[in-house]
Amino acid sequence: MLPNKLLLHIKPAPVIKMLSLTDTTFDNCIKCTVCTTRCPVAEARPDYPGPKQAGPDGERFRIKSPGLYDDALKYCTNCKRCEVACPSNVHIGTIIQKAKARHDGFKQGPREFMLSHTDLMGTLSSTTAPIVNVVTAMKPVKKLLDKTLGVDERRTLPKYTFQTFRKWFGKHAGNQERFDRKITYFHGCYTNYNVPAVGKDLVAVLNAINIGVRLTAKEKCCGVPLIANGFLKKARKNADLNMTQFAKSLDAGSEAVISSSSSCAMTLRDEYPDMLDVDNSAFKDQIQFVSRFLIKEFASGNKPEMKPLNLKVAYHSPCHLIRMGGVVHTVELMREIPGLELTLLDQNCCGLSGTYGFKKENYDTSQKIANKMLEQIKTTEADYIITDCESCKMQVEMNTDHKVLHPVTLIAMALV
Amino acid sequence: MRYDSIIIGGGLAGLTSAIRCAEAGLKTAVISFGESSLTFASGAIDILGYHSDGSVVQSPFPAVAKLAESNPNHPYSKVGVDTLKQGLHRFCHHLDVAGVPMASQSEDNHWRTTALGSLRPAWLYQPGMMPLPIKQPAKGIQRIAIVNIAGFRDFQPSLAVAGLKQHPAFQQARITSKTITARELGLETRNPFELRSIELARALNHADNFQRLTNALGGAAGSSDLLIIPAVLEDSLGRSRIPELSQKIGCQIMEVASLPPSLPGLRIANALKRQFNKLGGMLIEGDLVEKGNFDNGRLVSIETHYNKDLPLYANHFVLASGSFFSKGLLSKQNRIIEPTFDLDVEAPSDRSLWASGKFLDSKAHHFIEYGVSCNQQLQPTRQGLPIENMYCVGSVLAGFNPVAEGSAGGVSIATGFHAAEQIIAAYQACAGN
Ligand SMILES: Cc1cc2nc3c(=O)[nH]c(=O)nc-3n(C[C@H](O)[C@H](O)[C@H](O)COP(=O)(O)OP(=O)(O)OC[C@H]3O[C@@H](n4cnc5c(N)ncnc54)[C@H](O)[C@@H]3O)c2cc1C
Ligand code: SF4
Ligand code: SF4
């Protein structure tokens, strides 16, 4: 290996304008290979080099010569399990995503466009939701999508809602101004276009502890599917818009920006600066996943009255929430519900990873990764599976008979 | 967020404490930044391998009992041999339940073989490790074949051959090294020069590949009495497949832990985490404890990287943050510090005393003995004042030299268990009142 001094004299590979596409934490690597022991993709497919080689090891070579870029990097799901295990704080997932962007490692066809532009697809689909839902559930259509776009026909495609969350909220917004304390809710694409119930539950829970909810005037997809498909410029544009909106709403008296999707929250808080070079330091601490915000309120005594929920639930922790250090907040939140019998499932990856598992070439990997989680869930006697992530929810509901709820929905169910 | 007990550091010592607390019904959390040093460990547990004069310990428990007279400041002397035994007993129970059974040769130590072919005394071993008797390690072994898979660079059979030959007991033995090619095994490897233990384990787990390995090893074994291979075999639950292989080939097989990631060490780490989870414990990985809030001789709460404004409260805390390698201890210019809470550390300020001149000294360096100084109950002090609701366990502790003594595993388990027992006793006393 070249000493660092020499590396300085080597011209780095070309970078996309404005974005820094190298993450220098590869220098911290102590070569313990712990990351590779935790990578679900490396476990499922031997042709993926694993985080150590795809991340810090490979980066040293790629910087030297772009010709050494390994096409297999496309298999990384950016689940970030490797980063959680690394004792040396190497941002392995970020290094891999940046390398993909630097070396044109992303395939960007119509399928990638459709899967990643979730807000655009949501707008188009929700206006004709009843039709879209029927059509996308039809076998011949799924076959067509499979053949023409490479969206695997074995996947259940997300259902769209006719009335978006924003539309519903519009009718209730006035009501929210009566509260002294307010937060801004970043609803994200999934709550807006697919499952508005989570957003409505969030409003109910926050109102129950005397906090009003606001939306920003405009909201764009956080960017997680865009980053995953290499549309970094578009992701950055979204990030800039969202940040401006957040700044405005915090200025106007909101205490925090809250997200009910673990992946959106991680992106807004961590990926904006790390991946997209968008500086959110002025209010990074105010961007929070919902259970973190709620448990802090509960801990300070601002707790709603709750009736016993005599239910058995099993909790599945999403990868990105693990990475954010947020699992403890959701678990503690659920422990506040009287009567609830809670078990924690092992921390296995669901394998769907947003848009990843929808792609035909990833279907088998995705299902293989899911197996450990699914085996455990199938033998679990629970009324509901609980998880914070929409992707995990889709995966569990497609593969088991269990119904999956968001933790905030559980709290809403306990409200008196 | 409030817990009965919070453990800082999720290595062998921390998880031992945590499992005991959770088992007793205490609401327990473990916060650990990154995987612990078990990734580097052999997966065998040593208790006491060498007397202070360097001679080998045949039977560790009487030797530990004797330490109390010669070395009252040793962690073993503080916790006592009964606690050590109880801790080991519970440790074995939990590993058994989690599918990684450990065994011992009654009360005696055995030799474990390292990847460099040297012998180290240890007490517990995993199936497949094949313990050699302390008195006559080479008994019944005349021909040994040491086999590697080409491309696996974390094990070098020629070094193992040279190392083993240096041992007087093996001077008469015929020791050869062999290499099986990836092609013989039908491994479709992307990069045949960069194989890692975990990748091999995954690939060799497939029935076809396992059969090919069995055939290839059978061929390599020839008329050997013993086959030594690196630890690259386990099923998807992390259970060793050596006994199965041994039976198929009809030859004794010994697995030795390779350079990291050491699969036998990871098996223990994963098994302990599974047990802790099953007992309802909260494992928080990837977060770093950055600060403690002290009041009146008590640690009231801690702040972590992700929970600066949301402190975690507990009635009792256990510090299991490891040694220099895990950043549980840091060396500064003229001082060794405990960086998380700035607890008082036992170490001379004269830097020249920290290490002996030779890097690879046959005697262990002194800095390994330095650490947080604690009383008989393993409670630390801060600026000279005792912290009553805090215990230090494992390699962050001062007063023992795990390398020179061969005592890392036993001290971690004994002190981890001891701290938990004291916390549980405090709760029972409260309930009694
Ligand atoms: C190279 C090597 C080889 C070894 N070989 C053997 C062997 O063959 N046999 C044997 O029995 N033992 C062996 N050991 C020793 C054994 O692994 C350890 O002694 C034993 O695991 C005890 O460690 P511990 O639990 O005290 O700490 P560690 O295993 O070091 O764990 C400490 C943990 O605490 C975390 N941590 C530290 N500070 C913080 C903080 N502020 N916030 C959150 N987390 C924190 C660290 O990230 C780490 O995960 C070896 C150790 C090393 C380093
Ligand atoms: S981010 Fe996930 S898939 Fe990618 S290398 Fe890390 S563990 Fe593997
Ligand atoms: S876990 Fe971290 S330090 Fe270890 S090999 Fe992976 S990136 Fe390097």
Coordinates of N, CA, C and O in Angstrom, one line a residue, chain A residues 142-256:
Chain A
K142 N -48.1 -6.7 -14.2 CA -46.8 -7.0 -13.5 C -45.8 -7.7 -14.4 O -44.6 -7.4 -14.4
K143 N -46.4 -8.5 -15.3 CA -45.5 -9.2 -16.3 C -44.9 -8.2 -17.2 O -43.7 -8.2 -17.5
L144 N -45.7 -7.2 -17.6 CA -45.2 -6.2 -18.5 C -44.1 -5.3 -17.9 O -43.1 -5.1 -18.5
L145 N -44.4 -5.0 -16.6 CA -43.4 -4.2 -15.9 C -42.1 -4.9 -15.7 O -41.0 -4.4 -15.8
D146 N -42.2 -6.2 -15.5 CA -41.1 -7.1 -15.3 C -40.3 -7.1 -16.6 O -39.1 -6.9 -16.7
K147 N -41.0 -7.4 -17.7 CA -40.3 -7.6 -19.0 C -39.8 -6.2 -19.5 O -38.6 -6.2 -20.0
T148 N -40.6 -5.2 -19.4 CA -40.1 -3.9 -20.1 C -39.2 -3.2 -19.2 O -38.2 -2.6 -19.6
L149 N -39.5 -3.1 -17.8 CA -38.7 -2.3 -17.0 C -37.7 -3.0 -16.0 O -36.8 -2.5 -15.5
G150 N -38.0 -4.3 -15.8 CA -37.2 -5.1 -14.9 C -37.6 -4.9 -13.4 O -36.8 -5.0 -12.5
V151 N -38.9 -4.5 -13.2 CA -39.4 -4.5 -11.9 C -40.0 -5.9 -11.6 O -40.9 -6.3 -12.3
D152 N -39.5 -6.6 -10.7 CA -39.8 -8.0 -10.5 C -41.3 -8.3 -10.3 O -41.9 -7.7 -9.5
E153 N -41.8 -9.2 -11.1 CA -43.3 -9.4 -11.1 C -43.7 -10.1 -9.8 O -44.9 -10.1 -9.5
R154 N -42.8 -10.7 -9.1 CA -43.2 -11.4 -7.8 C -43.4 -10.4 -6.7 O -43.9 -10.7 -5.6
R155 N -43.0 -9.1 -6.9 CA -43.2 -8.1 -5.8 C -44.7 -7.6 -5.8 O -45.3 -7.4 -6.8
T156 N -45.2 -7.4 -4.6 CA -46.4 -6.6 -4.5 C -46.0 -5.2 -4.6 O -45.2 -4.7 -3.8
L157 N -46.7 -4.5 -5.5 CA -46.3 -3.0 -5.7 C -47.1 -2.2 -4.7 O -48.2 -2.6 -4.2
P158 N -46.5 -1.1 -4.2 CA -47.1 -0.3 -3.2 C -48.5 0.2 -3.7 O -48.6 0.6 -4.8
K159 N -49.5 0.2 -2.8 CA -50.8 0.8 -3.1 C -50.8 2.3 -2.9 O -50.1 2.8 -2.0
Y160 N -51.5 3.0 -3.7 CA -51.5 4.5 -3.6 C -52.9 4.9 -3.0 O -53.9 4.2 -3.1
T161 N -52.8 6.0 -2.2 CA -54.0 6.5 -1.6 C -54.7 7.5 -2.5 O -53.9 8.3 -3.2
F162 N -56.0 7.6 -2.5 CA -56.6 8.6 -3.3 C -56.5 10.0 -2.7 O -56.2 11.0 -3.4
Q163 N -56.7 10.0 -1.4 CA -56.5 11.3 -0.7 C -55.2 11.3 -0.1 O -54.9 10.6 0.9
T164 N -54.3 12.2 -0.6 CA -52.9 12.2 0.0 C -53.0 12.8 1.4 O -54.0 13.4 1.8
F165 N -51.9 12.5 2.2 CA -51.9 13.1 3.5 C -52.0 14.6 3.5 O -52.7 15.2 4.3
R166 N -51.3 15.2 2.6 CA -51.3 16.7 2.5 C -52.7 17.2 2.3 O -53.1 18.2 2.9
K167 N -53.5 16.5 1.4 CA -54.8 16.9 1.2 C -55.7 16.8 2.5 O -56.4 17.8 2.8
W168 N -55.5 15.7 3.1 CA -56.2 15.5 4.4 C -55.8 16.6 5.4 O -56.7 17.2 6.0
F169 N -54.5 16.8 5.5 CA -54.0 17.8 6.5 C -54.6 19.2 6.2 O -54.9 19.9 7.1
G170 N -54.7 19.5 4.9 CA -55.2 20.8 4.5 C -56.5 21.2 5.3 O -56.7 22.3 5.7
K171 N -57.3 20.2 5.4 CA -58.6 20.4 6.1 C -58.5 20.6 7.6 O -59.4 21.0 8.3
H172 N -57.3 20.1 8.2 CA -57.2 20.1 9.6 C -56.1 21.1 10.1 O -55.9 21.3 11.3
A173 N -55.5 21.8 9.1 CA -54.4 22.6 9.5 C -54.7 23.7 10.5 O -54.0 24.0 11.4
G174 N -55.9 24.4 10.2 CA -56.3 25.5 11.1 C -56.4 25.1 12.5 O -56.0 25.8 13.4
N175 N -56.8 23.9 12.7 CA -57.0 23.3 14.1 C -55.7 23.3 14.9 O -55.7 23.4 16.1
Q176 N -54.6 23.2 14.1 CA -53.3 23.0 14.8 C -52.7 24.3 15.4 O -51.9 24.2 16.3
E177 N -53.2 25.4 14.9 CA -52.6 26.7 15.3 C -53.0 27.0 16.7 O -52.4 27.9 17.4
R178 N -54.0 26.3 17.3 CA -54.4 26.6 18.7 C -53.4 26.2 19.7 O -53.5 26.6 20.9
F179 N -52.4 25.3 19.3 CA -51.5 24.9 20.3 C -50.3 25.9 20.4 O -49.9 26.4 19.4
D180 N -49.9 26.1 21.7 CA -48.7 27.0 21.9 C -47.4 26.4 21.2 O -46.7 27.2 20.6
R181 N -47.2 25.2 21.5 CA -46.0 24.5 21.0 C -46.3 23.9 19.6 O -47.4 23.2 19.5
K182 N -45.4 24.0 18.7 CA -45.6 23.4 17.4 C -44.3 22.7 16.9 O -43.2 23.1 17.2
I183 N -44.5 21.7 16.1 CA -43.4 21.1 15.4 C -43.8 21.0 13.9 O -44.9 21.2 13.5
T184 N -42.7 20.8 13.1 CA -43.0 20.7 11.6 C -42.8 19.2 11.3 O -41.9 18.6 11.7
Y185 N -43.8 18.7 10.6 CA -43.8 17.3 10.3 C -43.3 17.1 8.8 O -43.9 17.6 7.9
F186 N -42.2 16.4 8.6 CA -41.8 16.0 7.3 C -42.4 14.6 7.0 O -42.0 13.6 7.5
H187 N -43.5 14.6 6.2 CA -44.3 13.4 6.1 C -43.6 12.3 5.2 O -43.8 11.2 5.3
G188 N -42.8 12.8 4.2 CA -42.2 11.9 3.3 C -43.2 11.3 2.3 O -44.4 11.5 2.4
C189 N -42.7 10.7 1.3 CA -43.5 10.2 0.2 C -44.5 9.1 0.6 O -45.6 9.1 0.2
Y190 N -44.0 8.2 1.4 CA -44.8 7.0 1.7 C -46.1 7.4 2.5 O -47.2 6.9 2.2
T191 N -45.9 8.2 3.5 CA -47.1 8.7 4.3 C -48.0 9.5 3.4 O -49.2 9.4 3.5
N192 N -47.4 10.3 2.5 CA -48.3 11.2 1.7 C -49.1 10.4 0.7 O -50.3 10.5 0.6
Y193 N -48.4 9.5 0.0 CA -49.1 8.9 -1.2 C -49.6 7.4 -0.9 O -50.4 6.9 -1.6
N194 N -49.0 6.8 0.1 CA -49.3 5.4 0.3 C -50.1 5.1 1.6 O -51.2 4.5 1.5
V195 N -49.5 5.5 2.7 CA -50.2 5.1 4.0 C -50.4 6.4 4.8 O -49.6 6.6 5.8
P196 N -51.4 7.3 4.5 CA -51.5 8.5 5.3 C -51.9 8.2 6.7 O -51.8 9.1 7.6
A197 N -52.4 7.0 7.0 CA -52.8 6.7 8.4 C -51.7 7.0 9.4 O -52.0 7.6 10.5
V198 N -50.4 6.8 9.1 CA -49.4 7.0 10.0 C -49.3 8.5 10.3 O -49.1 8.9 11.5
G199 N -49.5 9.3 9.3 CA -49.4 10.8 9.5 C -50.6 11.3 10.4 O -50.4 12.1 11.3
K200 N -51.7 10.7 10.2 CA -52.9 11.1 11.0 C -52.7 10.7 12.4 O -53.0 11.4 13.3
D201 N -52.1 9.5 12.6 CA -51.8 9.0 14.0 C -50.8 9.9 14.7 O -51.0 10.2 15.9
L202 N -49.9 10.3 13.9 CA -48.8 11.2 14.5 C -49.5 12.5 14.9 O -49.2 13.0 16.0
V203 N -50.4 13.1 14.1 CA -51.1 14.3 14.5 C -51.9 14.1 15.8 O -51.8 14.9 16.7
A204 N -52.6 12.9 15.9 CA -53.4 12.6 17.1 C -52.5 12.5 18.3 O -52.8 13.1 19.4
V205 N -51.4 11.8 18.2 CA -50.5 11.7 19.4 C -49.9 13.0 19.8 O -49.9 13.3 21.0
L206 N -49.4 13.8 18.9 CA -48.8 15.0 19.2 C -49.9 16.0 19.8 O -49.6 16.7 20.8
N207 N -51.0 16.0 19.2 CA -52.1 16.9 19.8 C -52.4 16.4 21.2 O -52.7 17.3 22.1
A208 N -52.4 15.1 21.5 CA -52.7 14.6 22.8 C -51.7 15.1 23.8 O -52.0 15.1 25.0
I209 N -50.5 15.5 23.4 CA -49.6 16.1 24.4 C -49.4 17.6 24.1 O -48.4 18.2 24.4
N210 N -50.5 18.1 23.6 CA -50.5 19.6 23.4 C -49.5 20.2 22.5 O -48.9 21.2 22.8
I211 N -49.2 19.5 21.4 CA -48.3 20.0 20.5 C -49.0 20.0 19.1 O -49.6 19.0 18.7
G212 N -48.9 21.2 18.4 CA -49.6 21.3 17.1 C -48.6 20.9 16.0 O -47.4 20.9 16.2
V213 N -49.2 20.5 14.9 CA -48.4 20.0 13.8 C -48.5 21.0 12.6 O -49.6 21.5 12.3
R214 N -47.4 21.2 12.0 CA -47.3 22.0 10.7 C -46.7 21.3 9.6 O -45.8 20.4 9.9
L215 N -47.0 21.6 8.4 CA -46.2 21.0 7.3 C -45.4 22.2 6.7 O -45.8 23.4 6.9
T216 N -44.4 21.9 6.0 CA -43.7 23.0 5.3 C -44.6 23.4 4.0 O -45.4 22.5 3.6
A217 N -44.4 24.6 3.5 CA -45.2 25.0 2.4 C -44.9 24.0 1.2 O -45.8 23.7 0.4
K218 N -43.7 23.7 1.1 CA -43.3 22.7 0.0 C -42.5 21.6 0.6 O -41.7 21.8 1.5
E219 N -42.6 20.4 0.1 CA -41.8 19.3 0.6 C -41.4 18.4 -0.6 O -42.2 18.1 -1.4
K220 N -40.1 18.1 -0.7 CA -39.6 17.2 -1.7 C -39.2 15.9 -1.1 O -38.8 15.9 0.1
C221 N -39.2 14.8 -1.8 CA -38.7 13.5 -1.3 C -37.3 13.8 -0.7 O -36.5 14.5 -1.2
C222 N -37.1 13.1 0.5 CA -35.9 13.3 1.2 C -34.6 13.0 0.4 O -33.6 13.6 0.6
G223 N -34.8 12.1 -0.5 CA -33.7 11.8 -1.4 C -33.1 10.4 -1.3 O -32.2 10.0 -2.1
V224 N -33.6 9.6 -0.3 CA -33.0 8.3 -0.1 C -33.1 7.4 -1.4 O -32.1 6.8 -1.8
P225 N -34.2 7.3 -2.1 CA -34.2 6.5 -3.3 C -33.4 7.1 -4.4 O -32.8 6.4 -5.2
L226 N -33.3 8.4 -4.4 CA -32.4 9.1 -5.4 C -31.0 8.8 -5.2 O -30.2 8.5 -6.1
I227 N -30.6 8.9 -3.9 CA -29.2 8.5 -3.6 C -28.9 7.1 -4.0 O -27.9 6.8 -4.6
A228 N -29.8 6.2 -3.7 CA -29.6 4.8 -3.9 C -29.6 4.5 -5.4 O -29.1 3.4 -5.8
N229 N -30.1 5.4 -6.2 CA -30.0 5.1 -7.7 C -29.1 6.1 -8.4 O -29.1 6.2 -9.6
G230 N -28.3 6.8 -7.6 CA -27.3 7.7 -8.2 C -27.7 9.0 -8.8 O -27.0 9.7 -9.4
F231 N -29.0 9.4 -8.5 CA -29.4 10.7 -9.0 C -29.0 11.8 -7.9 O -29.9 12.4 -7.3
L232 N -27.7 12.0 -7.8 CA -27.2 12.8 -6.7 C -27.5 14.3 -6.9 O -27.8 15.0 -5.9
K233 N -27.5 14.7 -8.1 CA -27.8 16.1 -8.3 C -29.2 16.5 -8.0 O -29.5 17.5 -7.3
K234 N -30.1 15.6 -8.4 CA -31.5 15.7 -8.1 C -31.7 15.7 -6.5 O -32.4 16.5 -6.0
A235 N -31.0 14.7 -5.9 CA -31.2 14.5 -4.5 C -30.7 15.8 -3.8 O -31.3 16.3 -2.8
R236 N -29.6 16.4 -4.3 CA -29.1 17.6 -3.7 C -30.1 18.8 -3.8 O -30.2 19.6 -2.9
K237 N -30.7 18.8 -5.0 CA -31.7 19.9 -5.2 C -32.8 19.8 -4.2 O -33.2 20.7 -3.6
N238 N -33.3 18.5 -4.1 CA -34.3 18.3 -3.1 C -33.9 18.7 -1.7 O -34.6 19.3 -0.9
A239 N -32.6 18.3 -1.4 CA -32.1 18.6 0.0 C -32.1 20.1 0.2 O -32.5 20.6 1.3
D240 N -31.6 20.9 -0.8 CA -31.5 22.3 -0.7 C -32.9 22.9 -0.4 O -33.1 23.8 0.5
L241 N -33.9 22.4 -1.2 CA -35.3 22.9 -1.0 C -35.8 22.6 0.4 O -36.3 23.4 1.1
N242 N -35.6 21.3 0.8 CA -36.1 20.9 2.1 C -35.4 21.7 3.2 O -36.1 22.2 4.2
M243 N -34.1 22.0 3.1 CA -33.4 22.7 4.1 C -34.0 24.1 4.2 O -34.1 24.7 5.3
T244 N -34.2 24.8 3.1 CA -34.7 26.1 3.1 C -36.1 26.1 3.8 O -36.4 27.0 4.6
Q245 N -36.9 25.1 3.5 CA -38.2 25.0 4.1 C -38.1 24.8 5.6 O -38.9 25.4 6.4
F246 N -37.2 24.0 6.0 CA -37.0 23.7 7.4 C -36.6 25.0 8.2 O -37.1 25.3 9.2
A247 N -35.6 25.7 7.6 CA -35.1 26.9 8.2 C -36.3 27.9 8.4 O -36.4 28.5 9.5
K248 N -37.2 28.0 7.4 CA -38.3 28.9 7.5 C -39.2 28.5 8.6 O -39.7 29.3 9.4
S249 N -39.6 27.2 8.7 CA -40.5 26.8 9.6 C -40.0 26.8 11.1 O -40.7 27.1 12.0
L250 N -38.7 26.6 11.2 CA -38.1 26.7 12.5 C -38.0 28.2 13.0 O -38.3 28.5 14.1
D251 N -37.8 29.0 12.0 CA -37.8 30.5 12.3 C -39.2 30.9 12.7 O -39.3 31.8 13.5
A252 N -40.2 30.3 12.1 CA -41.5 30.7 12.4 C -42.1 30.0 13.7 O -43.3 30.0 13.9
G253 N -41.2 29.4 14.5 CA -41.6 29.0 15.8 C -41.7 27.5 16.0 O -42.1 27.0 17.1
S254 N -41.5 26.7 15.0 CA -41.5 25.2 15.2 C -40.3 24.8 16.0 O -39.2 25.4 15.9
E255 N -40.5 23.8 16.9 CA -39.4 23.4 17.8 C -38.5 22.4 17.1 O -37.4 22.3 17.5
A256 N -39.1 21.7 16.2 CA -38.3 20.6 15.6 C -38.9 20.2 14.3 O -40.1 20.5 14.0

